[in-house]
Coordinates of C-alpha atoms in Angstrom, one line a residue:
Chain A
M1 CA 19.8 -59.4 -27.4
S2 CA 21.4 -62.4 -29.1
T3 CA 19.7 -64.3 -31.8
R4 CA 16.2 -65.5 -31.0
T5 CA 15.3 -69.1 -30.5
L6 CA 12.2 -71.3 -30.1
I7 CA 10.4 -69.1 -27.7
S8 CA 9.7 -65.5 -28.8
P9 CA 11.0 -62.6 -26.8
A10 CA 7.4 -61.2 -26.6
Q11 CA 6.2 -64.3 -24.9
L12 CA 9.1 -64.2 -22.5
S13 CA 8.5 -60.6 -21.5
R14 CA 4.9 -61.3 -20.4
P15 CA 4.7 -61.8 -16.6
R16 CA 3.5 -65.4 -17.1
G17 CA 6.3 -66.1 -19.6
K18 CA 8.9 -64.7 -17.2
R19 CA 7.7 -66.8 -14.3
L20 CA 7.6 -69.9 -16.5
Y21 CA 11.1 -69.1 -17.8
W22 CA 12.6 -68.9 -14.4
V23 CA 10.8 -71.9 -13.0
T24 CA 12.0 -74.1 -15.9
F25 CA 15.4 -72.6 -15.7
A26 CA 15.7 -73.4 -12.0
A27 CA 14.4 -76.9 -12.6
V28 CA 16.8 -77.6 -15.5
V29 CA 19.8 -76.3 -13.5
A30 CA 18.8 -78.4 -10.5
V31 CA 18.3 -81.6 -12.6
F32 CA 21.6 -81.1 -14.6
T33 CA 23.5 -80.4 -11.4
L34 CA 22.0 -83.4 -9.7
V35 CA 22.7 -85.7 -12.7
F36 CA 26.1 -84.6 -13.7
L37 CA 27.6 -83.2 -10.5
G38 CA 25.8 -85.4 -8.0
P39 CA 27.8 -88.6 -8.8
L40 CA 31.0 -86.6 -8.7
Y41 CA 30.0 -85.2 -5.3
W42 CA 29.3 -88.7 -4.1
L43 CA 32.7 -89.8 -5.3
V44 CA 34.6 -87.1 -3.6
S45 CA 32.6 -87.2 -0.3
S46 CA 32.7 -91.1 -0.1
G47 CA 36.4 -90.9 -0.3
F48 CA 36.3 -89.3 3.2
K49 CA 33.9 -91.9 4.7
D50 CA 35.0 -94.9 6.6
A51 CA 34.4 -98.4 5.1
Q52 CA 31.2 -98.9 7.1
E53 CA 29.6 -95.6 6.0
V54 CA 30.3 -96.0 2.3
I55 CA 28.1 -99.2 2.1
Q56 CA 25.5 -98.0 4.6
T57 CA 21.9 -97.5 3.5
P58 CA 20.5 -95.0 3.3
P59 CA 23.7 -93.2 2.2
T60 CA 24.8 -90.1 4.1
L61 CA 24.8 -86.8 2.2
V62 CA 27.5 -85.3 4.4
P63 CA 30.2 -87.8 5.6
G64 CA 29.5 -88.6 9.2
S65 CA 33.0 -90.1 9.6
F66 CA 36.0 -88.2 8.4
E67 CA 38.9 -90.2 7.1
P68 CA 41.1 -88.0 4.9
E69 CA 43.7 -90.7 5.3
N70 CA 41.8 -92.8 2.7
Y71 CA 43.4 -90.5 0.1
S72 CA 46.9 -91.0 1.4
R73 CA 46.2 -94.8 1.8
A74 CA 45.0 -95.0 -1.8
W75 CA 48.1 -93.0 -2.8
E76 CA 50.4 -95.5 -1.1
V77 CA 48.6 -98.9 -1.5
M78 CA 47.8 -98.5 -5.2
D79 CA 51.1 -96.7 -5.8
L80 CA 49.3 -93.9 -7.5
A81 CA 52.4 -91.8 -7.7
S82 CA 54.0 -94.1 -10.2
L83 CA 50.8 -94.7 -12.0
L84 CA 50.3 -91.0 -12.3
F85 CA 53.9 -90.5 -13.4
N86 CA 53.5 -93.3 -16.1
T87 CA 50.3 -91.7 -17.4
L88 CA 51.9 -88.3 -17.6
Y89 CA 55.0 -89.7 -19.3
Y90 CA 52.9 -91.5 -21.9
A91 CA 50.6 -88.6 -22.4
F92 CA 53.2 -85.9 -22.9
G93 CA 55.4 -88.2 -24.9
A94 CA 52.5 -88.9 -27.2
L95 CA 51.9 -85.2 -27.4
A96 CA 55.5 -84.5 -28.4
F97 CA 55.4 -87.1 -31.1
Q98 CA 52.1 -85.9 -32.4
L99 CA 53.2 -82.3 -32.5
V100 CA 56.4 -83.0 -34.3
F101 CA 55.3 -85.6 -36.8
D102 CA 51.7 -84.6 -37.4
V103 CA 52.4 -80.9 -37.7
A104 CA 55.2 -81.6 -40.1
A105 CA 53.1 -83.9 -42.2
A106 CA 50.1 -81.5 -42.2
Y107 CA 52.5 -78.6 -43.2
S108 CA 54.0 -80.6 -46.0
L109 CA 50.6 -81.7 -47.3
S110 CA 49.1 -78.3 -47.1
K111 CA 52.0 -76.0 -48.2
L112 CA 54.8 -78.0 -49.8
R113 CA 52.5 -80.2 -51.8
P114 CA 54.7 -83.2 -52.6
V115 CA 54.2 -85.7 -55.4
L116 CA 51.6 -88.2 -54.2
G117 CA 50.7 -85.9 -51.4
K118 CA 47.0 -86.3 -52.2
A119 CA 47.2 -90.0 -52.2
I120 CA 49.0 -90.1 -48.9
L121 CA 46.5 -87.9 -47.3
G122 CA 43.7 -90.1 -48.7
M123 CA 45.3 -93.2 -47.3
M124 CA 45.6 -91.5 -43.9
L125 CA 42.0 -90.4 -43.9
A126 CA 41.0 -93.9 -45.0
T127 CA 42.2 -95.2 -41.6
L128 CA 39.4 -93.2 -40.0
M129 CA 36.9 -95.4 -41.8
I130 CA 38.3 -98.6 -40.4
P131 CA 36.7 -99.3 -37.0
A132 CA 39.4 -98.9 -34.5
T133 CA 38.6 -102.0 -32.5
V134 CA 38.9 -104.2 -35.6
L135 CA 42.5 -103.1 -35.9
V136 CA 43.4 -103.8 -32.3
V137 CA 44.4 -107.4 -32.9
P138 CA 46.7 -106.9 -35.8
Q139 CA 48.1 -103.8 -34.2
Y140 CA 48.9 -105.8 -31.1
L141 CA 50.6 -108.4 -33.1
T142 CA 52.6 -105.7 -34.8
V143 CA 53.7 -104.3 -31.5
L144 CA 54.9 -107.8 -30.5
D145 CA 57.2 -107.9 -33.4
V146 CA 57.6 -104.6 -35.3
P147 CA 58.5 -105.4 -38.9
I148 CA 62.0 -104.5 -40.3
I149 CA 63.5 -103.4 -37.0
E150 CA 62.2 -106.7 -35.4
R151 CA 61.6 -105.3 -32.0
N152 CA 59.1 -106.2 -29.3
L153 CA 57.6 -103.0 -28.0
L154 CA 55.6 -104.7 -25.2
N155 CA 55.9 -102.8 -21.9
S156 CA 57.7 -99.9 -23.6
P157 CA 56.4 -96.4 -23.9
W158 CA 57.0 -96.6 -27.7
A159 CA 54.0 -98.8 -27.9
I160 CA 51.9 -95.8 -26.8
W161 CA 53.8 -93.0 -28.5
L162 CA 54.3 -94.2 -32.0
P163 CA 50.8 -95.4 -32.7
S164 CA 49.5 -92.1 -31.3
V165 CA 51.1 -90.4 -34.3
T166 CA 48.6 -92.2 -36.6
N167 CA 45.9 -89.7 -35.7
A168 CA 44.4 -88.9 -39.1
F169 CA 41.9 -86.6 -37.5
N170 CA 44.5 -84.3 -36.0
I171 CA 46.4 -84.2 -39.3
F172 CA 43.2 -83.3 -41.0
L173 CA 42.4 -80.5 -38.5
L174 CA 45.9 -79.1 -38.8
K175 CA 46.0 -79.3 -42.6
R176 CA 42.7 -77.5 -42.8
F177 CA 44.0 -74.7 -40.6
F178 CA 47.2 -74.5 -42.5
D179 CA 45.3 -74.3 -45.8
S180 CA 43.7 -71.1 -44.5
I181 CA 47.0 -69.3 -44.0
P182 CA 47.4 -67.0 -47.0
K183 CA 50.0 -68.2 -49.4
E184 CA 51.3 -64.7 -50.0
L185 CA 52.6 -64.6 -46.5
L186 CA 54.7 -67.7 -47.0
D187 CA 55.8 -66.6 -50.5
A188 CA 57.1 -63.4 -49.1
A189 CA 59.1 -65.3 -46.5
S190 CA 60.6 -67.6 -49.1
M191 CA 61.5 -64.6 -51.3
D192 CA 63.5 -63.4 -48.3
G193 CA 65.4 -66.7 -48.4
A194 CA 63.6 -68.6 -45.7
R195 CA 63.7 -72.4 -45.9
P196 CA 60.5 -74.4 -45.3
M197 CA 61.7 -75.3 -41.8
R198 CA 62.2 -71.7 -41.0
I199 CA 58.8 -70.7 -42.5
L200 CA 57.1 -73.4 -40.4
W201 CA 58.8 -72.3 -37.2
S202 CA 58.6 -68.5 -37.5
I203 CA 55.4 -68.0 -39.5
V204 CA 53.1 -71.0 -39.6
L205 CA 53.4 -72.2 -36.0
P206 CA 52.9 -68.8 -34.3
I207 CA 49.7 -68.2 -36.4
S208 CA 48.5 -71.7 -35.6
R209 CA 48.5 -71.4 -31.8
P210 CA 44.7 -72.0 -31.4
I211 CA 44.6 -75.2 -33.4
L212 CA 47.8 -76.4 -31.8
G213 CA 46.2 -75.9 -28.4
V214 CA 43.2 -77.9 -29.5
V215 CA 45.2 -80.8 -30.9
S216 CA 47.4 -80.8 -27.8
I217 CA 44.6 -81.1 -25.4
F218 CA 43.0 -83.9 -27.4
A219 CA 46.3 -85.7 -27.6
V220 CA 46.8 -85.6 -23.9
V221 CA 43.3 -86.4 -23.0
G222 CA 43.2 -89.2 -25.5
V223 CA 46.1 -91.1 -23.8
W224 CA 44.7 -90.3 -20.4
K225 CA 41.3 -91.8 -21.3
D226 CA 42.5 -94.8 -23.2
F227 CA 42.0 -98.2 -21.6
L228 CA 42.1 -101.2 -24.0
W229 CA 45.4 -100.4 -25.7
P230 CA 47.5 -99.7 -22.6
M231 CA 45.9 -102.7 -20.9
L232 CA 47.1 -104.9 -23.8
T233 CA 50.5 -103.4 -24.4
L234 CA 51.6 -102.6 -20.9
P235 CA 51.0 -105.8 -18.9
D236 CA 53.8 -105.0 -16.4
P237 CA 52.1 -103.5 -13.3
T238 CA 54.9 -101.0 -12.7
K239 CA 54.5 -99.6 -16.2
Q240 CA 50.7 -99.3 -16.3
T241 CA 48.6 -96.2 -16.6
L242 CA 46.1 -94.9 -14.0
N243 CA 43.2 -96.5 -15.8
V244 CA 44.7 -99.9 -16.1
G245 CA 46.5 -99.9 -12.8
I246 CA 43.4 -98.9 -10.8
Y247 CA 41.3 -101.4 -12.7
S248 CA 43.6 -104.3 -12.0
L249 CA 43.9 -103.4 -8.3
S250 CA 40.3 -102.6 -7.8
N251 CA 39.3 -105.9 -6.3
G252 CA 41.9 -106.0 -3.6
V253 CA 41.3 -102.7 -1.8
P254 CA 38.6 -101.5 0.5
V255 CA 35.8 -99.6 -1.2
N256 CA 36.4 -96.3 0.4
V257 CA 40.1 -96.4 -0.5
L258 CA 39.3 -97.4 -4.1
I259 CA 36.8 -94.5 -4.3
A260 CA 39.5 -92.1 -3.1
A261 CA 41.8 -93.5 -5.8
L262 CA 39.2 -92.8 -8.4
T263 CA 38.8 -89.3 -7.2
I264 CA 42.6 -88.7 -7.4
A265 CA 42.7 -90.2 -10.9
S266 CA 39.9 -87.9 -12.1
I267 CA 41.5 -84.7 -10.9
P268 CA 44.1 -84.1 -13.6
T269 CA 41.8 -84.3 -16.6
L270 CA 39.1 -82.3 -14.8
L271 CA 41.7 -79.6 -14.1
I272 CA 42.8 -79.7 -17.8
F273 CA 39.1 -79.2 -18.7
L274 CA 38.4 -76.4 -16.3
V275 CA 41.5 -74.5 -17.4
F276 CA 41.2 -75.1 -21.1
Q277 CA 37.4 -75.2 -21.3
R278 CA 37.2 -72.6 -24.0
N279 CA 39.8 -74.2 -26.3
I280 CA 38.2 -77.7 -25.8
M281 CA 34.7 -76.4 -26.7
S282 CA 35.8 -74.5 -29.7
G283 CA 37.9 -77.4 -30.9
L284 CA 34.9 -79.7 -30.6
T285 CA 32.7 -77.6 -32.7
A286 CA 35.4 -76.7 -35.2
G287 CA 36.3 -80.2 -36.0
G288 CA 33.7 -82.3 -34.4
L289 CA 31.3 -82.2 -37.3
K290 CA 33.6 -84.1 -39.5
G291 CA 35.5 -87.1 -38.3
Chain B
M1 CA 47.9 -59.8 -50.2
S2 CA 46.4 -56.9 -52.0
A3 CA 44.9 -58.8 -54.9
P4 CA 41.6 -60.0 -53.4
S5 CA 39.9 -60.7 -56.7
L6 CA 41.3 -64.2 -57.0
T7 CA 39.7 -67.0 -55.1
P8 CA 42.2 -68.9 -52.9
S9 CA 42.3 -71.9 -55.1
K10 CA 43.1 -69.9 -58.2
A11 CA 45.8 -68.0 -56.3
A12 CA 47.3 -71.3 -55.4
N13 CA 47.4 -72.4 -59.0
H14 CA 49.0 -69.2 -60.1
R15 CA 51.8 -69.5 -57.8
R16 CA 52.8 -73.1 -57.9
N17 CA 56.4 -72.1 -58.4
P18 CA 57.0 -69.1 -56.3
P19 CA 59.6 -66.7 -57.8
R20 CA 62.9 -67.0 -56.1
A21 CA 64.5 -63.7 -56.8
A22 CA 66.4 -63.1 -53.6
G23 CA 66.9 -66.7 -52.4
P24 CA 70.0 -68.6 -53.1
A25 CA 69.5 -69.8 -56.6
P26 CA 69.6 -73.6 -56.7
S27 CA 71.8 -75.0 -59.4
G28 CA 70.6 -77.2 -62.1
G29 CA 67.4 -77.1 -64.2
R30 CA 63.8 -77.4 -63.4
F31 CA 64.0 -81.1 -62.8
A32 CA 66.6 -80.7 -60.1
K33 CA 64.6 -77.9 -58.5
S34 CA 61.4 -79.9 -58.3
L35 CA 63.3 -82.9 -57.0
K36 CA 64.8 -80.8 -54.3
R37 CA 61.4 -79.3 -53.4
N38 CA 59.9 -82.8 -53.3
L39 CA 62.7 -84.2 -51.2
T40 CA 62.1 -81.4 -48.6
A41 CA 58.3 -82.0 -48.7
H42 CA 58.7 -85.8 -48.3
G43 CA 61.2 -85.2 -45.5
F44 CA 58.5 -83.4 -43.5
L45 CA 56.1 -86.3 -44.2
I46 CA 58.4 -89.2 -43.5
G47 CA 57.8 -89.5 -39.7
A48 CA 54.1 -89.6 -39.9
V49 CA 54.1 -91.9 -43.0
L50 CA 56.4 -94.4 -41.3
C51 CA 54.1 -94.5 -38.2
F52 CA 51.1 -94.9 -40.4
A53 CA 52.8 -97.6 -42.4
V54 CA 53.8 -99.7 -39.4
F55 CA 50.8 -99.1 -37.0
S56 CA 47.9 -98.5 -39.4
W57 CA 48.3 -99.6 -43.0
Y58 CA 50.3 -102.8 -42.3
P59 CA 47.8 -103.9 -39.6
M60 CA 45.0 -103.2 -42.0
V61 CA 46.4 -105.6 -44.6
R62 CA 47.4 -108.0 -41.9
E63 CA 43.9 -108.1 -40.4
F64 CA 42.7 -109.4 -43.8
F65 CA 45.4 -112.1 -44.0
L66 CA 44.9 -113.2 -40.4
A67 CA 41.3 -113.9 -41.0
F68 CA 42.2 -116.7 -43.4
Q69 CA 45.2 -118.0 -41.6
K70 CA 45.9 -120.1 -38.6
T71 CA 49.0 -119.8 -36.5
D72 CA 50.2 -122.7 -34.4
G73 CA 53.5 -122.3 -32.6
G74 CA 55.6 -120.6 -35.2
T75 CA 54.0 -121.9 -38.4
T76 CA 51.3 -120.1 -40.3
T77 CA 48.9 -122.0 -42.6
W78 CA 46.2 -120.9 -44.9
V79 CA 42.9 -122.3 -43.8
G80 CA 40.5 -120.5 -46.1
L81 CA 37.1 -120.0 -44.5
D82 CA 37.8 -122.2 -41.4
N83 CA 38.1 -119.2 -39.1
L84 CA 34.8 -117.9 -40.3
T85 CA 33.0 -121.2 -39.7
T86 CA 34.5 -121.4 -36.2
V87 CA 33.2 -118.0 -35.4
V88 CA 29.8 -118.5 -36.8
N89 CA 29.3 -121.8 -35.1
D90 CA 30.2 -120.4 -31.7
P91 CA 27.0 -120.3 -29.6
A92 CA 28.1 -116.9 -28.4
F93 CA 28.1 -115.5 -32.0
W94 CA 24.5 -114.7 -32.4
Q95 CA 24.0 -113.6 -28.9
A96 CA 26.9 -111.2 -29.3
W97 CA 25.3 -109.7 -32.4
R98 CA 21.9 -109.5 -30.7
N99 CA 23.4 -107.8 -27.7
T100 CA 25.4 -105.4 -29.9
A101 CA 22.3 -104.6 -31.9
L102 CA 20.3 -104.1 -28.7
F103 CA 23.1 -101.8 -27.3
T104 CA 23.1 -99.8 -30.6
V105 CA 19.3 -99.4 -30.6
L106 CA 19.2 -98.4 -26.9
A107 CA 22.1 -96.1 -27.3
L108 CA 20.4 -94.4 -30.3
V109 CA 17.2 -94.0 -28.4
L110 CA 19.0 -92.6 -25.4
G111 CA 22.3 -91.4 -26.7
F112 CA 20.8 -89.6 -29.6
A113 CA 17.6 -88.1 -28.2
V114 CA 18.9 -87.1 -24.8
P115 CA 21.8 -84.9 -26.0
F116 CA 19.6 -83.3 -28.6
A117 CA 16.9 -82.5 -26.1
A118 CA 19.5 -81.2 -23.7
A119 CA 20.9 -79.0 -26.4
V120 CA 17.5 -77.6 -27.4
V121 CA 16.7 -76.8 -23.7
I122 CA 20.1 -75.3 -23.0
N123 CA 19.8 -73.1 -26.1
E124 CA 16.5 -71.6 -24.8
F125 CA 18.1 -70.0 -21.8
H126 CA 19.6 -66.6 -21.7
H127 CA 21.5 -67.3 -18.5
G128 CA 23.8 -70.0 -17.2
Q129 CA 24.5 -71.6 -20.6
G130 CA 28.2 -71.8 -19.8
Y131 CA 27.5 -73.6 -16.6
L132 CA 25.1 -76.1 -18.2
R133 CA 27.5 -76.8 -21.0
L134 CA 30.3 -77.3 -18.5
L135 CA 28.2 -79.8 -16.5
V136 CA 27.3 -81.9 -19.5
Y137 CA 30.9 -82.1 -20.7
L138 CA 32.3 -82.9 -17.3
P139 CA 31.9 -86.7 -17.4
V140 CA 33.6 -86.8 -20.8
M141 CA 36.8 -85.7 -19.1
L142 CA 36.7 -88.4 -16.4
P143 CA 39.0 -91.4 -17.0
P144 CA 36.8 -94.3 -18.0
V145 CA 37.7 -96.4 -15.0
A146 CA 36.5 -93.6 -12.7
A147 CA 33.3 -93.1 -14.5
V148 CA 32.5 -96.8 -14.9
L149 CA 33.3 -97.9 -11.4
L150 CA 31.3 -94.9 -10.1
F151 CA 28.3 -96.3 -11.9
K152 CA 29.1 -99.8 -10.6
Y153 CA 28.6 -98.3 -7.1
L154 CA 25.5 -96.4 -8.1
Y155 CA 24.0 -99.6 -9.5
D156 CA 24.9 -101.8 -6.5
P157 CA 21.8 -103.7 -5.4
G158 CA 22.8 -103.5 -1.8
Y159 CA 23.8 -99.9 -1.1
G160 CA 23.6 -98.3 -4.5
L161 CA 22.2 -94.8 -4.8
L162 CA 19.9 -95.7 -7.7
N163 CA 17.8 -98.2 -5.7
E164 CA 17.7 -95.7 -2.9
L165 CA 16.3 -93.1 -5.4
F166 CA 13.8 -95.7 -6.7
G167 CA 12.7 -96.3 -3.1
V168 CA 12.0 -92.6 -2.7
F169 CA 9.6 -92.7 -5.6
G170 CA 8.1 -95.9 -4.5
L171 CA 9.5 -97.9 -7.4
P172 CA 10.7 -101.5 -7.0
E173 CA 14.4 -102.1 -6.4
Q174 CA 16.3 -103.6 -9.3
Q175 CA 19.3 -105.9 -9.6
W176 CA 20.7 -103.7 -12.4
L177 CA 23.9 -105.2 -13.6
Q178 CA 23.1 -108.7 -12.2
D179 CA 19.8 -108.9 -14.0
P180 CA 20.2 -110.3 -17.5
D181 CA 17.0 -108.5 -18.6
I182 CA 18.1 -105.0 -17.8
S183 CA 21.9 -105.3 -17.5
M184 CA 22.4 -104.0 -21.1
F185 CA 20.0 -101.1 -20.4
A186 CA 22.1 -100.2 -17.3
V187 CA 25.2 -100.3 -19.4
V188 CA 23.7 -97.9 -21.9
V189 CA 22.6 -95.5 -19.3
A190 CA 26.1 -95.3 -17.9
S191 CA 27.6 -95.0 -21.3
T192 CA 25.2 -92.2 -22.2
W193 CA 26.0 -90.3 -19.1
M194 CA 29.7 -90.7 -19.8
N195 CA 29.7 -89.7 -23.5
M196 CA 26.8 -87.3 -24.2
G197 CA 28.8 -84.1 -23.6
G198 CA 30.4 -84.0 -27.0
A199 CA 27.2 -84.5 -29.0
T200 CA 25.4 -82.0 -26.9
L201 CA 28.0 -79.3 -27.6
I202 CA 27.9 -80.1 -31.3
Y203 CA 24.1 -79.8 -31.4
L204 CA 24.3 -76.5 -29.5
A205 CA 26.6 -75.1 -32.1
A206 CA 24.2 -76.2 -34.8
L207 CA 21.2 -74.8 -33.1
Q208 CA 22.9 -71.4 -32.7
G209 CA 23.3 -71.3 -36.5
I210 CA 19.5 -71.4 -37.1
P211 CA 18.3 -68.0 -38.3
G212 CA 15.7 -66.5 -35.9
E213 CA 13.4 -65.3 -38.7
L214 CA 12.4 -68.9 -39.4
Y215 CA 10.9 -69.1 -35.9
E216 CA 9.2 -65.8 -36.4
A217 CA 7.7 -67.0 -39.6
A218 CA 6.5 -70.2 -38.0
E219 CA 4.9 -68.1 -35.2
L220 CA 3.0 -66.1 -37.7
D221 CA 1.6 -69.3 -39.0
G222 CA 0.5 -70.1 -35.4
A223 CA 3.0 -72.8 -34.6
G224 CA 3.5 -73.9 -31.0
I225 CA 6.8 -75.0 -29.5
L226 CA 6.6 -78.6 -30.6
R227 CA 5.6 -77.7 -34.2
K228 CA 8.5 -75.2 -34.3
I229 CA 10.9 -77.9 -33.2
W230 CA 9.4 -80.3 -35.8
H231 CA 9.2 -77.8 -38.7
V232 CA 12.2 -75.5 -38.1
T233 CA 14.7 -76.9 -35.6
I234 CA 15.0 -80.5 -36.9
P235 CA 15.0 -79.6 -40.6
Q236 CA 17.6 -76.9 -40.0
T237 CA 19.9 -79.3 -38.2
R238 CA 19.1 -82.3 -40.4
L239 CA 22.6 -82.8 -41.8
I240 CA 24.4 -82.6 -38.5
L241 CA 21.7 -84.8 -37.0
S242 CA 22.2 -87.5 -39.6
L243 CA 25.9 -87.3 -39.5
M244 CA 25.9 -87.7 -35.7
L245 CA 23.4 -90.6 -36.1
L246 CA 25.8 -92.4 -38.4
M247 CA 28.8 -91.7 -36.2
Q248 CA 26.9 -93.0 -33.2
V249 CA 26.0 -96.2 -35.0
I250 CA 29.6 -96.7 -36.0
A251 CA 30.8 -96.0 -32.4
T252 CA 28.2 -98.0 -30.5
M253 CA 28.6 -101.1 -32.7
Q254 CA 32.2 -101.1 -31.4
V255 CA 31.3 -100.8 -27.7
F256 CA 33.7 -102.6 -25.4
V257 CA 35.0 -100.7 -22.4
E258 CA 31.7 -100.0 -20.7
P259 CA 30.5 -103.6 -20.6
F260 CA 34.0 -104.9 -20.0
L261 CA 34.4 -102.7 -16.9
L262 CA 30.8 -102.8 -15.6
T263 CA 30.0 -106.5 -16.0
G264 CA 33.4 -108.1 -16.7
G265 CA 32.4 -108.2 -20.4
A266 CA 30.0 -111.2 -20.6
G267 CA 27.6 -110.1 -17.9
P268 CA 24.9 -112.3 -16.4
E269 CA 24.1 -115.2 -18.8
G270 CA 26.1 -113.5 -21.5
S271 CA 23.7 -110.6 -21.6
T272 CA 26.3 -108.0 -22.2
T273 CA 28.7 -109.9 -24.5
T274 CA 29.3 -107.6 -27.5
V275 CA 30.9 -108.4 -30.8
V276 CA 34.1 -106.6 -29.8
Y277 CA 34.2 -108.3 -26.5
L278 CA 34.0 -111.6 -28.4
I279 CA 36.9 -110.5 -30.6
Y280 CA 38.9 -109.6 -27.5
Q281 CA 38.1 -113.1 -26.0
Y282 CA 39.2 -114.9 -29.1
A283 CA 42.4 -113.0 -29.4
F284 CA 43.5 -112.5 -25.8
N285 CA 41.9 -115.3 -23.8
F286 CA 41.9 -118.1 -26.4
N287 CA 45.0 -116.9 -28.4
N288 CA 43.0 -117.6 -31.6
Y289 CA 44.0 -114.6 -33.6
G290 CA 42.5 -116.1 -36.8
A291 CA 39.0 -116.3 -35.4
A292 CA 39.3 -112.8 -33.9
A293 CA 40.4 -111.4 -37.2
A294 CA 37.5 -113.2 -39.0
L295 CA 35.0 -111.8 -36.6
G296 CA 36.6 -108.4 -37.0
L297 CA 36.3 -108.6 -40.7
L298 CA 32.6 -109.3 -40.4
L299 CA 32.2 -106.2 -38.3
L300 CA 34.3 -104.2 -40.7
V301 CA 32.2 -105.2 -43.7
L302 CA 29.0 -104.2 -41.8
L303 CA 30.4 -100.9 -40.7
A304 CA 31.9 -100.1 -44.1
G305 CA 28.4 -99.5 -45.4
F306 CA 27.8 -97.0 -42.6
S307 CA 31.1 -95.4 -43.2
A308 CA 30.4 -95.0 -46.9
A309 CA 27.1 -93.3 -46.1
Y310 CA 28.9 -91.0 -43.6
V311 CA 31.5 -89.9 -46.2
K312 CA 28.8 -89.2 -48.7
L313 CA 26.9 -87.1 -46.1
S314 CA 30.0 -85.1 -45.0
R315 CA 30.8 -84.3 -48.7
A316 CA 27.2 -83.0 -49.1
E317 CA 27.7 -80.9 -46.0
D318 CA 31.0 -79.5 -47.3
E319 CA 29.4 -78.2 -50.4

C-alpha cells in the first residue's frame, strides 16, 4: 500500500485493530461532517423556513414550513443580482490585471533578467513582510488622491483592480515556476527569431498552465472573500460587493431572508472550490509553505 | 537539452548572452544590444512596478510620515511624537493590546493544535481522506460575511444551536458574544472554524513526507502512538510547524474582520477591541489618520521581529 504512518499495518490487520480502525474512522467522519457540514446544512435549510421557525427552540432538523420564496425575496430585496454582478466584475477584472501584469513581471524577472531585477524583486517581496492591515490607512489615502494622475478612485473598480496587482506572493509563485522551465527551450526559440513576447505567449504560457490555474483561482477567491478594502473604497451601495452589501443590509431584513441571502452568496465560491478542488489543494501545498 | 552534466544555475551563467545566429541581427555594438534587451525586460516589468509603486511602496513610506504628522483641513504639520502620546494615553490602548494578545494566545492554542491534530488523524486513514480534506477546507471558501453571520446565529443566546447542544449535554447556557468574559473565546472558535482548512492541508502534505522507516524503528524500540508522535512526527515536521506558528502569530495579531462582524468590533465592555480595530476607529470614525498611523507603526515594529524570524526560518528550509 501507500507509505506507512503512525499505526503499523500489522496492528491494523489484527481483528481488534481492524475493528478499532473502523470505529474511529466512523467517529471521525461523523464529527467532521457534523462540525463542517452541519452549519452549512443549517444555513441552507433555514433559508427555507418561515421567520417563526428559524428562531424557534428547539430548532427543527428538517424544515417544517417550506418557503422557497425566501430565496427569491432575498434576491430582490437585497438586490443580490447587482451585488453578484459587481463582485464578478471586480474579481475577474482583478484576475485579468494580475494575469497580464504579474505574469509579465515574473517572466521578465525570471527569464529576461533586467538590470536591477533582483532589487525590484526584493522590494516586491518586502511588501509581504509589512502587515497588510497597517498599510490600509495610507493605501486608502492614496486611493482618495492618486499621486501624479491626481485622481480619486473611490467607488471605481480601479480601486480594487490596481492594488490587486501588487500581489508579491503570486509573482513569487510564477517566477519560481518560470525558473524551472529549461533555458535551452527558450534559447532555441530565440534562435529561430522569436521575440520575448512571442516566447512568452507560445512557449512559457502553455507550459505554465498549472500554475496559472492556481494563481487565477487565488486571485478570484481573494477578491470574493475580501471585506475591509471594498467596504472602505466602495461606499456607494450600488457599487458594493456581496460581502459588504449583505453586511450593510443585514439589520434591515428578516432573519430567514438574510440566511437565504448568505446561502446564495456562498454558492459561487463553493462551486469554484468543488470544481477546482485539485488545483486549489496542489497550489496550497506548492506555495503555502512560503509566504 | 542534452547536456545534463551542468547544474541549472551554471547553465544559466554560461548562456547569459544567447547566440543570435538566425535572428535579425540588431545594429550597433554590445552596449546597444544590452540596452535593447534591458528596455524589453523593463517593458514587461513596468505595469507591475507602477502598481507596486503607487499602491504598496508609496503607502509604506507615507505610513511612516503620517505617524508624525497631523492633517487639519488641507494643512499638514509635523507634530513629532504627539500622535504616539495620543494613542498611548487612550484608555482603549492597553485593553486593545491585551485583547489582541489574548486572541493570539487563544488562536494559537486552538488554531495551531486543532489543525495539526486533524491532519495527524486524517493521515492515519486509508479511506475517505479526500472527503475529510474537502470538509476541512469548505469553510475557507465561504465569503466571510456568510461564515461570520452563520456563527452569530449559532451563538445566539435565544435560539442558537450551540446553547441547544449544551443543553443536550447538560451544560449551562452561555451568553457567548454578549458575555465579556467569553466573547473573545467565541470569536476565536469561529475564526478557527473559518480558517483552519489551509493549515490542515499544509500539515497533511508535510506528514506525507515522513519516511515510514522512522515509525518502524520507533516501534522496534517499543514506542506507543503518543511517543511516536512526540519523537517522530513532531521532529520531522518541526520546520513547517515553526513556520506556520510564526505565520499564525503574524496573522492573528492583525485580526479585524471576525470581531468586527461578530461583535461590531468593540464587543461587550470593549472585550473584543483589537489593535487593528482601534486603528480602523482612529482612521475611519475619528478621521485621525495620524493616530491611526502611529498605532500602525507600533504594530509594524512588533511584527517586524516575527517577520525577520520567519524569513530566517524559510531560508533555513530552502537549504
